[in-house]
XYZ file of C-alpha atoms in Angstrom:
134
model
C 58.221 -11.283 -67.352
C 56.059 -13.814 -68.962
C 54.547 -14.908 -65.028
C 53.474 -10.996 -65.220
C 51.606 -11.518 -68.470
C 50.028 -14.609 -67.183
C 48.965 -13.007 -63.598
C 47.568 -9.906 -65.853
C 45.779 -12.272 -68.298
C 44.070 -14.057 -65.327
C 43.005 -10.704 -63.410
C 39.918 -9.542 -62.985
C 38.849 -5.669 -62.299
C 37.272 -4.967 -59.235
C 33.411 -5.676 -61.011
C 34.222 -8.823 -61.732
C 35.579 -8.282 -65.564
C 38.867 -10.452 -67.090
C 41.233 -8.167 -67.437
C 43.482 -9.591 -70.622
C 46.757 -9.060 -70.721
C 48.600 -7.582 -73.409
C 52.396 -6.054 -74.211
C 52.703 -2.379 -75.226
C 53.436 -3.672 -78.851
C 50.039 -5.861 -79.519
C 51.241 -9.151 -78.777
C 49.692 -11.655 -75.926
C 52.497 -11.102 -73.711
C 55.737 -13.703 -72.577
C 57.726 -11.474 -75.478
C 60.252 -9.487 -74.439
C 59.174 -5.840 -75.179
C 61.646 -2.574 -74.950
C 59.745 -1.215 -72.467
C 58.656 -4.258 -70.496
C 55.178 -2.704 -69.476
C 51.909 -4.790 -69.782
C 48.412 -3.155 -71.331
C 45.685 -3.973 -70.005
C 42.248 -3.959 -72.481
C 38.935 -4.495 -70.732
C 36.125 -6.474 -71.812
C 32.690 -6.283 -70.702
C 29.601 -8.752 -70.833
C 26.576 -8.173 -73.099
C 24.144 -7.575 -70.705
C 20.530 -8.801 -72.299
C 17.424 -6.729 -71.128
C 14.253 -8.492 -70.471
C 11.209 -7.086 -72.251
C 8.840 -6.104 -69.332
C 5.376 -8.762 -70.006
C 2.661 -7.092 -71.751
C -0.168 -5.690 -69.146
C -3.623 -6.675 -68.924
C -6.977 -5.058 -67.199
C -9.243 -6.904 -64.919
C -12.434 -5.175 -65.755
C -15.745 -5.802 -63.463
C -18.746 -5.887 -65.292
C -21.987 -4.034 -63.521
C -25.210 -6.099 -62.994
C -28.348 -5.080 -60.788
C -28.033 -8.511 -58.482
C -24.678 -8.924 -56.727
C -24.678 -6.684 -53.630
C -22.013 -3.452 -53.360
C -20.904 -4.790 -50.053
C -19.802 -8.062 -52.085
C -18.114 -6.272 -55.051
C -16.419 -4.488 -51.856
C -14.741 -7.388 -50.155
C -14.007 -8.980 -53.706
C -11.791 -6.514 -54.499
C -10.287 -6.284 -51.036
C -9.287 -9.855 -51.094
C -8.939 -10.840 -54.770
C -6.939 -7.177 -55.722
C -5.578 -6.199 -52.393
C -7.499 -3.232 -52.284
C -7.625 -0.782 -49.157
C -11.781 -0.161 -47.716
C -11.947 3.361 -49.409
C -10.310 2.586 -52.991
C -12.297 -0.627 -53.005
C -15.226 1.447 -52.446
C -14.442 4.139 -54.673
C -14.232 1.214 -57.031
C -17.196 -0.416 -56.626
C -19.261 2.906 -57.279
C -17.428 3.434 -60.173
C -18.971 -0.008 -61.568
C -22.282 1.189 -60.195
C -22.424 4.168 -62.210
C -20.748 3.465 -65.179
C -21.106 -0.255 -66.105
C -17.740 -1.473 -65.323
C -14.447 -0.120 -63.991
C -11.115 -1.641 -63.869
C -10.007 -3.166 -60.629
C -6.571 -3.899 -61.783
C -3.694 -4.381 -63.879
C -1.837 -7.140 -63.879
C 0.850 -9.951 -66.433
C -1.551 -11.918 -67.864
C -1.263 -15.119 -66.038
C -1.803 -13.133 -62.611
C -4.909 -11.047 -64.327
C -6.276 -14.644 -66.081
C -6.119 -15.833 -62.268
C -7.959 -13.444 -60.552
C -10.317 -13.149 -62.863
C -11.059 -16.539 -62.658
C -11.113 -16.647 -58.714
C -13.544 -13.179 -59.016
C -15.935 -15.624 -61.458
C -15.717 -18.769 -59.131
C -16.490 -16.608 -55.665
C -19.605 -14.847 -57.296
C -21.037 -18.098 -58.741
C -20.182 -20.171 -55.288
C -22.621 -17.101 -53.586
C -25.137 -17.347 -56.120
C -24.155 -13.779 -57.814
C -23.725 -13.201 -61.828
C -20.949 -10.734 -60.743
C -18.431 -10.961 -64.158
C -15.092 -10.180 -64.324
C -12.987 -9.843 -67.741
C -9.646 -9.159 -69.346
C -8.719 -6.521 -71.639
C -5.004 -5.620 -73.001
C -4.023 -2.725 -71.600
C-alpha cells in the first residue's frame, strides 16, 4: 500500500501536472485506510501573462524637397511596404502633411526611424521621420 501512495505522489497527469497523492481520509498516504483507495488532488501552475509592449507610430513628416519616388522606396525597404500601399502612403504625406507609415514596439519604431533620418540625410533630402505613442 504505501509503494501505491508513493507511485501516486510521484505521477504526473498527462499535461505534465504532479499529481499528489492522498488517502480517502486526508492523510499523505502509507496509512492503512478502510477502504484502501488513493485520492488524487491536482495542482496546476500559475501561469504569468506578459503585458503586450506599448505601440508606437512612425509618422513621416511632408516637405516640398525629397522626391515621391524616394518617400516610395523608403517605405518599401525601411517598413516592408508592398508598391501600391507604399504609394498610397506617400500621397497621403503629400496631401496632408504627414501620415503614419507604421506601428511598431518602441525599440523597432526608434530604429527605423532613425534608419528613415540617416537614408534621407546620406541623399541630401530633409525627409523627417518621428515617433508618436499610439
Amino acid at each position: 500500500m504505501a509503494a501505491l501512495a508513493t507511485f501516486a505522489t510521484m505521477a504526473k497527469d498527462h499535461e505534465g501536472n504532479r499529481l499528489h497523492g492522498r488517502s480517502r481520509d486526508g492523510s499523505a498516504g502509507g496509512n492503512d485506510n478502510r477502504d484502501g483507495g488513493i485520492v488524487t488532488e491536482r495542482r496546476t501552475k500559475e501561469q504569468t501573462k506578459t503585458k503586450k509592449p506599448p505601440l508606437y507610430k512612425c509618422i513621416l513628416l511632408n516637405d516640398d524637397y525629397t522626391p515621391m519616388e524616394f518617400v516610395v522606396e523608403i517605405l518599401k525597404q525601411i517598413f516592408y511596404k508592398p508598391h501600391a500601399e507604399a504609394t498610397r502612403i506617400m500621397l497621403h504625406v503629400h496631401q496632408n502633411g504627414m501620415g503614419v507609415a507604421g506601428v511598431y514596439p518602441y525599440e523597432i519604431a526608434e530604429t527605423k526611424v532613425r534608419t528613415v533620418e540617416e537614408l534621407a540625410r546620406e541623399s541630401q533630402y530633409p525627409l523627417k521621420c518621428v515617433l508618436e505613442k499610439e
